[in-house]
PDB file of C-alpha atoms in Angstrom:
ATOM      1  CA  UNK Q  12     -56.162 -14.060 -25.050  1.00 71.00           C
ATOM      2  CA  UNK Q  13     -57.138 -12.249 -21.896  1.00 74.00           C
ATOM      3  CA  UNK Q  14     -57.089 -14.419 -18.783  1.00 88.00           C
ATOM      4  CA  UNK Q  15     -60.000 -12.541 -17.243  1.00 94.00           C
ATOM      5  CA  UNK Q  16     -63.754 -12.371 -17.678  1.00 95.00           C
ATOM      6  CA  UNK Q  17     -65.818  -9.329 -16.794  1.00 97.00           C
ATOM      7  CA  UNK Q  18     -69.441  -8.324 -17.288  1.00 97.00           C
ATOM      8  CA  UNK Q  19     -69.963  -6.411 -20.495  1.00 97.00           C
ATOM      9  CA  UNK Q  20     -71.672  -3.475 -18.841  1.00 97.00           C
ATOM     10  CA  UNK Q  21     -72.907  -2.158 -15.506  1.00 98.00           C
ATOM     11  CA  UNK Q  22     -74.846   0.834 -14.254  1.00 97.00           C
ATOM     12  CA  UNK Q  23     -74.324   2.652 -10.982  1.00 97.00           C
ATOM     13  CA  UNK Q  24     -76.145   5.560  -9.394  1.00 97.00           C
ATOM     14  CA  UNK Q  25     -74.082   8.666  -8.764  1.00 97.00           C
ATOM     15  CA  UNK Q  26     -72.796   8.799  -5.191  1.00 97.00           C
ATOM     16  CA  UNK Q  27     -73.197   5.070  -4.660  1.00 97.00           C
ATOM     17  CA  UNK Q  28     -70.407   2.505  -4.566  1.00 98.00           C
ATOM     18  CA  UNK Q  29     -69.587   0.809  -7.856  1.00 98.00           C
ATOM     19  CA  UNK Q  30     -68.477  -2.814  -7.482  1.00 98.00           C
ATOM     20  CA  UNK Q  31     -66.890  -4.247 -10.602  1.00 98.00           C
ATOM     21  CA  UNK Q  32     -66.221  -8.001 -10.569  1.00 98.00           C
ATOM     22  CA  UNK Q  33     -63.521  -9.901 -12.420  1.00 97.00           C
ATOM     23  CA  UNK Q  34     -62.932 -13.637 -12.732  1.00 96.00           C
ATOM     24  CA  UNK Q  35     -59.396 -14.931 -13.213  1.00 95.00           C
ATOM     25  CA  UNK Q  36     -59.672 -18.601 -12.321  1.00 94.00           C
ATOM     26  CA  UNK Q  37     -56.443 -19.572 -14.125  1.00 92.00           C
ATOM     27  CA  UNK Q  38     -54.253 -16.989 -12.420  1.00 93.00           C
ATOM     28  CA  UNK Q  39     -50.805 -18.285 -11.533  1.00 90.00           C
ATOM     29  CA  UNK Q  40     -49.056 -17.742  -8.227  1.00 87.00           C
ATOM     30  CA  UNK Q  41     -46.889 -14.821  -9.243  1.00 90.00           C
ATOM     31  CA  UNK Q  42     -49.380 -12.954 -11.412  1.00 92.00           C
ATOM     32  CA  UNK Q  43     -50.684  -9.614 -10.261  1.00 94.00           C
ATOM     33  CA  UNK Q  44     -54.187  -8.251 -10.774  1.00 95.00           C
ATOM     34  CA  UNK Q  45     -54.244  -4.814 -12.398  1.00 95.00           C
ATOM     35  CA  UNK Q  46     -57.151  -2.486 -13.040  1.00 97.00           C
ATOM     36  CA  UNK Q  47     -57.123   0.235 -15.672  1.00 97.00           C
ATOM     37  CA  UNK Q  48     -59.897   2.374 -17.060  1.00 97.00           C
ATOM     38  CA  UNK Q  49     -60.357   4.174 -20.334  1.00 96.00           C
ATOM     39  CA  UNK Q  50     -62.488   7.232 -20.643  1.00 94.00           C
ATOM     40  CA  UNK Q  51     -63.670   7.920 -24.172  1.00 84.00           C
ATOM     41  CA  UNK Q  52     -60.847   8.797 -26.577  1.00 75.00           C
ATOM     42  CA  UNK Q  53     -58.170   8.869 -23.886  1.00 89.00           C
ATOM     43  CA  UNK Q  54     -55.274   6.533 -23.097  1.00 93.00           C
ATOM     44  CA  UNK Q  55     -55.915   3.938 -20.364  1.00 95.00           C
ATOM     45  CA  UNK Q  56     -55.479   5.214 -16.816  1.00 96.00           C
ATOM     46  CA  UNK Q  57     -53.985   3.098 -14.041  1.00 96.00           C
ATOM     47  CA  UNK Q  58     -56.258   2.578 -11.050  1.00 97.00           C
ATOM     48  CA  UNK Q  59     -54.803  -0.028  -8.718  1.00 97.00           C
ATOM     49  CA  UNK Q  60     -53.067  -3.417  -8.599  1.00 95.00           C
ATOM     50  CA  UNK Q  61     -52.364  -6.167  -6.116  1.00 95.00           C
ATOM     51  CA  UNK Q  62     -51.080  -9.698  -5.618  1.00 94.00           C
ATOM     52  CA  UNK Q  63     -52.814 -11.293  -2.644  1.00 93.00           C
ATOM     53  CA  UNK Q  64     -53.799  -8.662  -0.149  1.00 90.00           C
ATOM     54  CA  UNK Q  65     -56.575  -6.165  -0.513  1.00 94.00           C
ATOM     55  CA  UNK Q  66     -55.349  -2.779  -1.637  1.00 96.00           C
ATOM     56  CA  UNK Q  67     -56.709   0.742  -1.301  1.00 97.00           C
ATOM     57  CA  UNK Q  68     -55.611   4.040  -2.768  1.00 96.00           C
ATOM     58  CA  UNK Q  69     -57.165   7.435  -3.351  1.00 96.00           C
ATOM     59  CA  UNK Q  70     -59.103   6.165  -6.343  1.00 95.00           C
ATOM     60  CA  UNK Q  71     -60.399   2.755  -5.391  1.00 98.00           C
ATOM     61  CA  UNK Q  72     -60.172  -0.433  -3.384  1.00 98.00           C
ATOM     62  CA  UNK Q  73     -59.228  -3.853  -4.718  1.00 98.00           C
ATOM     63  CA  UNK Q  74     -60.591  -6.932  -3.016  1.00 98.00           C
ATOM     64  CA  UNK Q  75     -58.953 -10.228  -4.023  1.00 97.00           C
ATOM     65  CA  UNK Q  76     -60.498 -13.504  -2.870  1.00 96.00           C
ATOM     66  CA  UNK Q  77     -58.389 -15.816  -0.780  1.00 95.00           C
ATOM     67  CA  UNK Q  78     -58.058 -18.347  -3.613  1.00 95.00           C
ATOM     68  CA  UNK Q  79     -57.190 -15.423  -5.949  1.00 95.00           C
ATOM     69  CA  UNK Q  80     -59.603 -16.670  -8.584  1.00 95.00           C
ATOM     70  CA  UNK Q  81     -61.622 -13.484  -8.589  1.00 96.00           C
ATOM     71  CA  UNK Q  82     -61.451  -9.875  -7.524  1.00 97.00           C
ATOM     72  CA  UNK Q  83     -63.639  -6.802  -7.170  1.00 98.00           C
ATOM     73  CA  UNK Q  84     -62.800  -3.198  -7.867  1.00 98.00           C
ATOM     74  CA  UNK Q  85     -64.699  -0.800  -5.651  1.00 98.00           C
ATOM     75  CA  UNK Q  86     -65.208   2.857  -6.438  1.00 98.00           C
ATOM     76  CA  UNK Q  87     -66.618   4.039  -3.113  1.00 97.00           C
ATOM     77  CA  UNK Q  88     -68.565   7.088  -4.284  1.00 96.00           C
ATOM     78  CA  UNK Q  89     -69.044   6.980  -8.034  1.00 97.00           C
ATOM     79  CA  UNK Q  90     -69.296  10.254  -9.933  1.00 97.00           C
ATOM     80  CA  UNK Q  91     -70.349  10.952 -13.496  1.00 97.00           C
ATOM     81  CA  UNK Q  92     -66.664  11.279 -14.404  1.00 95.00           C
ATOM     82  CA  UNK Q  93     -66.155   7.629 -13.477  1.00 97.00           C
ATOM     83  CA  UNK Q  94     -68.135   6.578 -16.548  1.00 97.00           C
ATOM     84  CA  UNK Q  95     -65.577   4.566 -18.530  1.00 97.00           C
ATOM     85  CA  UNK Q  96     -64.524   1.102 -19.670  1.00 97.00           C
ATOM     86  CA  UNK Q  97     -62.793  -0.726 -16.826  1.00 98.00           C
ATOM     87  CA  UNK Q  98     -60.213  -3.401 -17.610  1.00 96.00           C
ATOM     88  CA  UNK Q  99     -59.070  -6.167 -15.272  1.00 96.00           C
ATOM     89  CA  UNK Q 100     -55.721  -7.703 -16.280  1.00 94.00           C
ATOM     90  CA  UNK Q 101     -53.551 -10.412 -14.758  1.00 93.00           C
ATOM     91  CA  UNK Q 102     -49.898 -10.474 -15.665  1.00 89.00           C
ATOM     92  CA  UNK Q 103     -46.335 -10.931 -14.464  1.00 84.00           C
ATOM     93  CA  UNK Q 104     -43.212 -10.105 -16.363  1.00 79.00           C
ATOM     94  CA  UNK Q 105     -44.923  -9.716 -19.710  1.00 81.00           C
ATOM     95  CA  UNK Q 106     -47.156  -7.292 -21.517  1.00 85.00           C
ATOM     96  CA  UNK Q 107     -50.697  -6.342 -20.530  1.00 88.00           C
ATOM     97  CA  UNK Q 108     -53.405  -8.272 -22.370  1.00 88.00           C
ATOM     98  CA  UNK Q 109     -56.601  -6.238 -22.470  1.00 90.00           C
ATOM     99  CA  UNK Q 110     -59.966  -7.933 -22.773  1.00 90.00           C
ATOM    100  CA  UNK Q 111     -63.162  -6.088 -23.690  1.00 92.00           C
ATOM    101  CA  UNK Q 112     -63.604  -4.797 -20.129  1.00 95.00           C
ATOM    102  CA  UNK Q 113     -66.744  -3.584 -18.367  1.00 97.00           C
ATOM    103  CA  UNK Q 114     -68.467  -0.457 -19.569  1.00 97.00           C
ATOM    104  CA  UNK Q 115     -69.550   1.338 -16.385  1.00 98.00           C
ATOM    105  CA  UNK Q 116     -72.221   3.986 -16.731  1.00 98.00           C
ATOM    106  CA  UNK Q 117     -72.710   6.244 -13.722  1.00 97.00           C
ATOM    107  CA  UNK Q 118     -76.226   7.618 -13.816  1.00 97.00           C
ATOM    108  CA  UNK Q 119     -77.362  10.922 -12.262  1.00 95.00           C
TER     109      UNK Q 119
ATOM    110  CA  UNK C   2     -43.851  16.964 -19.161  1.00 54.00           C
ATOM    111  CA  UNK C   3     -43.699  14.051 -16.775  1.00 79.00           C
ATOM    112  CA  UNK C   4     -45.943  11.700 -18.706  1.00 94.00           C
ATOM    113  CA  UNK C   5     -45.620   9.545 -21.823  1.00 97.00           C
ATOM    114  CA  UNK C   6     -45.598  11.758 -24.890  1.00 97.00           C
ATOM    115  CA  UNK C   7     -46.679  10.630 -28.347  1.00 97.00           C
ATOM    116  CA  UNK C   8     -46.401  12.455 -31.625  1.00 97.00           C
ATOM    117  CA  UNK C   9     -48.073  13.343 -33.812  1.00 97.00           C
ATOM    118  CA  UNK C  10     -51.434  13.342 -32.055  1.00 96.00           C
ATOM    119  CA  UNK C  11     -53.167  12.946 -35.416  1.00 97.00           C
ATOM    120  CA  UNK C  12     -51.859  11.670 -38.736  1.00 98.00           C
ATOM    121  CA  UNK C  13     -53.677  11.368 -42.034  1.00 98.00           C
ATOM    122  CA  UNK C  14     -51.849   9.481 -44.749  1.00 98.00           C
ATOM    123  CA  UNK C  15     -52.572   8.089 -48.163  1.00 98.00           C
ATOM    124  CA  UNK C  16     -52.842   4.371 -48.708  1.00 98.00           C
ATOM    125  CA  UNK C  17     -49.467   2.922 -49.636  1.00 98.00           C
ATOM    126  CA  UNK C  18     -47.385   5.564 -47.844  1.00 98.00           C
ATOM    127  CA  UNK C  19     -45.064   4.826 -44.921  1.00 98.00           C
ATOM    128  CA  UNK C  20     -45.643   6.445 -41.520  1.00 98.00           C
ATOM    129  CA  UNK C  21     -43.583   6.816 -38.363  1.00 98.00           C
ATOM    130  CA  UNK C  22     -45.130   7.255 -34.946  1.00 98.00           C
ATOM    131  CA  UNK C  23     -43.036   8.451 -32.042  1.00 98.00           C
ATOM    132  CA  UNK C  24     -43.179   7.669 -28.326  1.00 98.00           C
ATOM    133  CA  UNK C  25     -41.214   9.466 -25.610  1.00 96.00           C
ATOM    134  CA  UNK C  26     -41.487   7.366 -22.433  1.00 96.00           C
ATOM    135  CA  UNK C  27     -41.223   8.618 -18.891  1.00 95.00           C
ATOM    136  CA  UNK C  28     -37.582   9.233 -18.030  1.00 93.00           C
ATOM    137  CA  UNK C  29     -35.950   6.192 -16.441  1.00 91.00           C
ATOM    138  CA  UNK C  30     -38.610   3.729 -17.547  1.00 93.00           C
ATOM    139  CA  UNK C  31     -37.005   0.594 -18.941  1.00 91.00           C
ATOM    140  CA  UNK C  32     -40.153  -1.018 -20.333  1.00 93.00           C
ATOM    141  CA  UNK C  33     -42.086   0.321 -23.306  1.00 95.00           C
ATOM    142  CA  UNK C  34     -45.235  -1.040 -24.934  1.00 95.00           C
ATOM    143  CA  UNK C  35     -47.124  -0.324 -28.139  1.00 97.00           C
ATOM    144  CA  UNK C  36     -50.819  -1.062 -28.567  1.00 96.00           C
ATOM    145  CA  UNK C  37     -53.406  -0.143 -31.137  1.00 96.00           C
ATOM    146  CA  UNK C  38     -57.121   0.398 -30.793  1.00 95.00           C
ATOM    147  CA  UNK C  39     -59.431   0.359 -33.770  1.00 93.00           C
ATOM    148  CA  UNK C  40     -62.677   2.312 -33.559  1.00 89.00           C
ATOM    149  CA  UNK C  41     -64.974   0.763 -30.980  1.00 84.00           C
ATOM    150  CA  UNK C  42     -62.584  -2.094 -30.312  1.00 87.00           C
ATOM    151  CA  UNK C  43     -60.326  -3.146 -27.457  1.00 88.00           C
ATOM    152  CA  UNK C  44     -56.589  -2.638 -27.094  1.00 92.00           C
ATOM    153  CA  UNK C  45     -54.463  -4.911 -29.253  1.00 94.00           C
ATOM    154  CA  UNK C  46     -50.891  -5.578 -28.120  1.00 94.00           C
ATOM    155  CA  UNK C  47     -48.219  -4.912 -30.730  1.00 97.00           C
ATOM    156  CA  UNK C  48     -44.720  -4.981 -29.216  1.00 96.00           C
ATOM    157  CA  UNK C  49     -42.961  -4.795 -25.839  1.00 93.00           C
ATOM    158  CA  UNK C  50     -39.416  -3.612 -25.081  1.00 93.00           C
ATOM    159  CA  UNK C  51     -37.814  -4.460 -21.732  1.00 90.00           C
ATOM    160  CA  UNK C  52     -34.357  -3.039 -21.077  1.00 87.00           C
ATOM    161  CA  UNK C  53     -31.706  -4.630 -23.257  1.00 86.00           C
ATOM    162  CA  UNK C  54     -33.688  -7.828 -23.815  1.00 88.00           C
ATOM    163  CA  UNK C  55     -34.918  -8.819 -27.248  1.00 91.00           C
ATOM    164  CA  UNK C  56     -38.320  -7.201 -27.786  1.00 93.00           C
ATOM    165  CA  UNK C  57     -41.508  -9.246 -27.716  1.00 93.00           C
ATOM    166  CA  UNK C  58     -42.795  -8.725 -31.254  1.00 94.00           C
ATOM    167  CA  UNK C  59     -45.489 -11.358 -31.059  1.00 94.00           C
ATOM    168  CA  UNK C  60     -48.313  -8.852 -31.531  1.00 94.00           C
ATOM    169  CA  UNK C  61     -47.136  -7.217 -34.752  1.00 97.00           C
ATOM    170  CA  UNK C  62     -49.852  -8.012 -37.309  1.00 95.00           C
ATOM    171  CA  UNK C  63     -47.626  -8.176 -40.396  1.00 95.00           C
ATOM    172  CA  UNK C  64     -44.117  -7.530 -41.630  1.00 96.00           C
ATOM    173  CA  UNK C  65     -45.216  -4.034 -42.642  1.00 98.00           C
ATOM    174  CA  UNK C  66     -45.041  -3.150 -38.952  1.00 98.00           C
ATOM    175  CA  UNK C  67     -41.759  -2.606 -37.142  1.00 97.00           C
ATOM    176  CA  UNK C  68     -40.574  -0.752 -34.081  1.00 97.00           C
ATOM    177  CA  UNK C  69     -37.287   0.257 -32.600  1.00 95.00           C
ATOM    178  CA  UNK C  70     -36.167   1.791 -29.387  1.00 95.00           C
ATOM    179  CA  UNK C  71     -32.969   3.787 -29.601  1.00 84.00           C
ATOM    180  CA  UNK C  72     -30.756   4.213 -26.575  1.00 81.00           C
ATOM    181  CA  UNK C  73     -33.355   2.616 -24.364  1.00 78.00           C
ATOM    182  CA  UNK C  74     -35.535   5.685 -24.525  1.00 91.00           C
ATOM    183  CA  UNK C  75     -37.489   7.021 -27.506  1.00 95.00           C
ATOM    184  CA  UNK C  76     -39.347   4.481 -29.627  1.00 97.00           C
ATOM    185  CA  UNK C  77     -40.578   4.703 -33.202  1.00 97.00           C
ATOM    186  CA  UNK C  78     -43.310   2.528 -34.657  1.00 98.00           C
ATOM    187  CA  UNK C  79     -43.091   2.329 -38.442  1.00 98.00           C
ATOM    188  CA  UNK C  80     -45.869   1.141 -40.719  1.00 98.00           C
ATOM    189  CA  UNK C  81     -44.867   0.579 -44.316  1.00 98.00           C
ATOM    190  CA  UNK C  82     -47.256   0.652 -47.260  1.00 98.00           C
ATOM    191  CA  UNK C  83     -50.182   1.641 -45.084  1.00 98.00           C
ATOM    192  CA  UNK C  84     -53.583   0.083 -45.660  1.00 97.00           C
ATOM    193  CA  UNK C  85     -57.014   1.365 -44.672  1.00 97.00           C
ATOM    194  CA  UNK C  86     -57.301  -1.332 -42.001  1.00 96.00           C
ATOM    195  CA  UNK C  87     -54.285   0.234 -40.288  1.00 97.00           C
ATOM    196  CA  UNK C  88     -56.482   3.170 -39.286  1.00 97.00           C
ATOM    197  CA  UNK C  89     -56.592   3.176 -35.504  1.00 97.00           C
ATOM    198  CA  UNK C  90     -55.327   4.924 -32.390  1.00 97.00           C
ATOM    199  CA  UNK C  91     -51.798   3.794 -31.608  1.00 98.00           C
ATOM    200  CA  UNK C  92     -51.018   3.896 -27.899  1.00 97.00           C
ATOM    201  CA  UNK C  93     -47.662   3.781 -26.178  1.00 97.00           C
ATOM    202  CA  UNK C  94     -47.009   3.016 -22.519  1.00 96.00           C
ATOM    203  CA  UNK C  95     -43.926   2.827 -20.315  1.00 95.00           C
ATOM    204  CA  UNK C  96     -43.095   1.407 -16.914  1.00 93.00           C
ATOM    205  CA  UNK C  97     -40.133   1.298 -14.532  1.00 91.00           C
ATOM    206  CA  UNK C  98     -39.739  -2.418 -15.012  1.00 84.00           C
ATOM    207  CA  UNK C  99     -41.542  -5.623 -15.644  1.00 81.00           C
ATOM    208  CA  UNK C 100     -45.224  -5.998 -14.960  1.00 77.00           C
ATOM    209  CA  UNK C 101     -45.950  -7.318 -11.528  1.00 76.00           C
ATOM    210  CA  UNK C 102     -44.058  -4.809  -9.509  1.00 75.00           C
ATOM    211  CA  UNK C 103     -44.411  -1.727 -11.692  1.00 86.00           C
ATOM    212  CA  UNK C 104     -47.217   0.303 -13.222  1.00 91.00           C
ATOM    213  CA  UNK C 105     -47.518   1.166 -16.904  1.00 93.00           C
ATOM    214  CA  UNK C 106     -48.517   4.698 -17.824  1.00 95.00           C
ATOM    215  CA  UNK C 107     -50.105   5.378 -21.184  1.00 96.00           C
ATOM    216  CA  UNK C 108     -49.795   8.282 -23.547  1.00 97.00           C
ATOM    217  CA  UNK C 109     -52.785   9.847 -25.256  1.00 95.00           C
ATOM    218  CA  UNK C 110     -52.117   8.071 -28.505  1.00 96.00           C
ATOM    219  CA  UNK C 111     -51.678   8.883 -32.172  1.00 97.00           C
ATOM    220  CA  UNK C 112     -54.837   8.703 -34.267  1.00 97.00           C
ATOM    221  CA  UNK C 113     -53.853   7.340 -37.665  1.00 98.00           C
ATOM    222  CA  UNK C 114     -56.235   7.664 -40.577  1.00 98.00           C
ATOM    223  CA  UNK C 115     -55.375   6.008 -43.880  1.00 98.00           C
ATOM    224  CA  UNK C 116     -57.341   7.398 -46.806  1.00 97.00           C
TER     225      UNK C 116
END
């Protein structure tokens, strides 16, 4: 079973920041938080991952709380092409367990 | 290409036939994963290869499913005596090493339809 819980769906206005939350209250000390997304009919695409510190790359930012029990993925300026299912996964040394994810709809 | 390559992209087979799905991982990647995704459903883990270690087969749904990875590179997922419930997109991913310090990259999948 997935170790994360995410909202089933979210809407975001185009051009605004999309903030996708994830709860992982049972995360262990060495487990990383990964975010992937899946656009219809395509293979999952890596977005970002982190352990303790906040991370930023060209796609997104990852904010991890100090107790590491939750995190937020931030897409700073959402576009219509960001409409997808977003998966939050915690893992270390094993496979990726995908939950149902959050279906993000970016609206014009 | 530089990404994970899967073949065929589409496969239609008759119920009861055997099928083989192929995955070419990114060169140098020691870890390889197979998942499947039924229509409208999430990703279901099947099997995970990591270097020379024994594969994690805990996700294989029945003994009709098997996978091998020859020479630490190409992997083949075999489904024997296919059933209609095997219809799904089969996804392969590879990574440099274990999760935690490496990123897994996915192929575009093989869409299997059992008629």
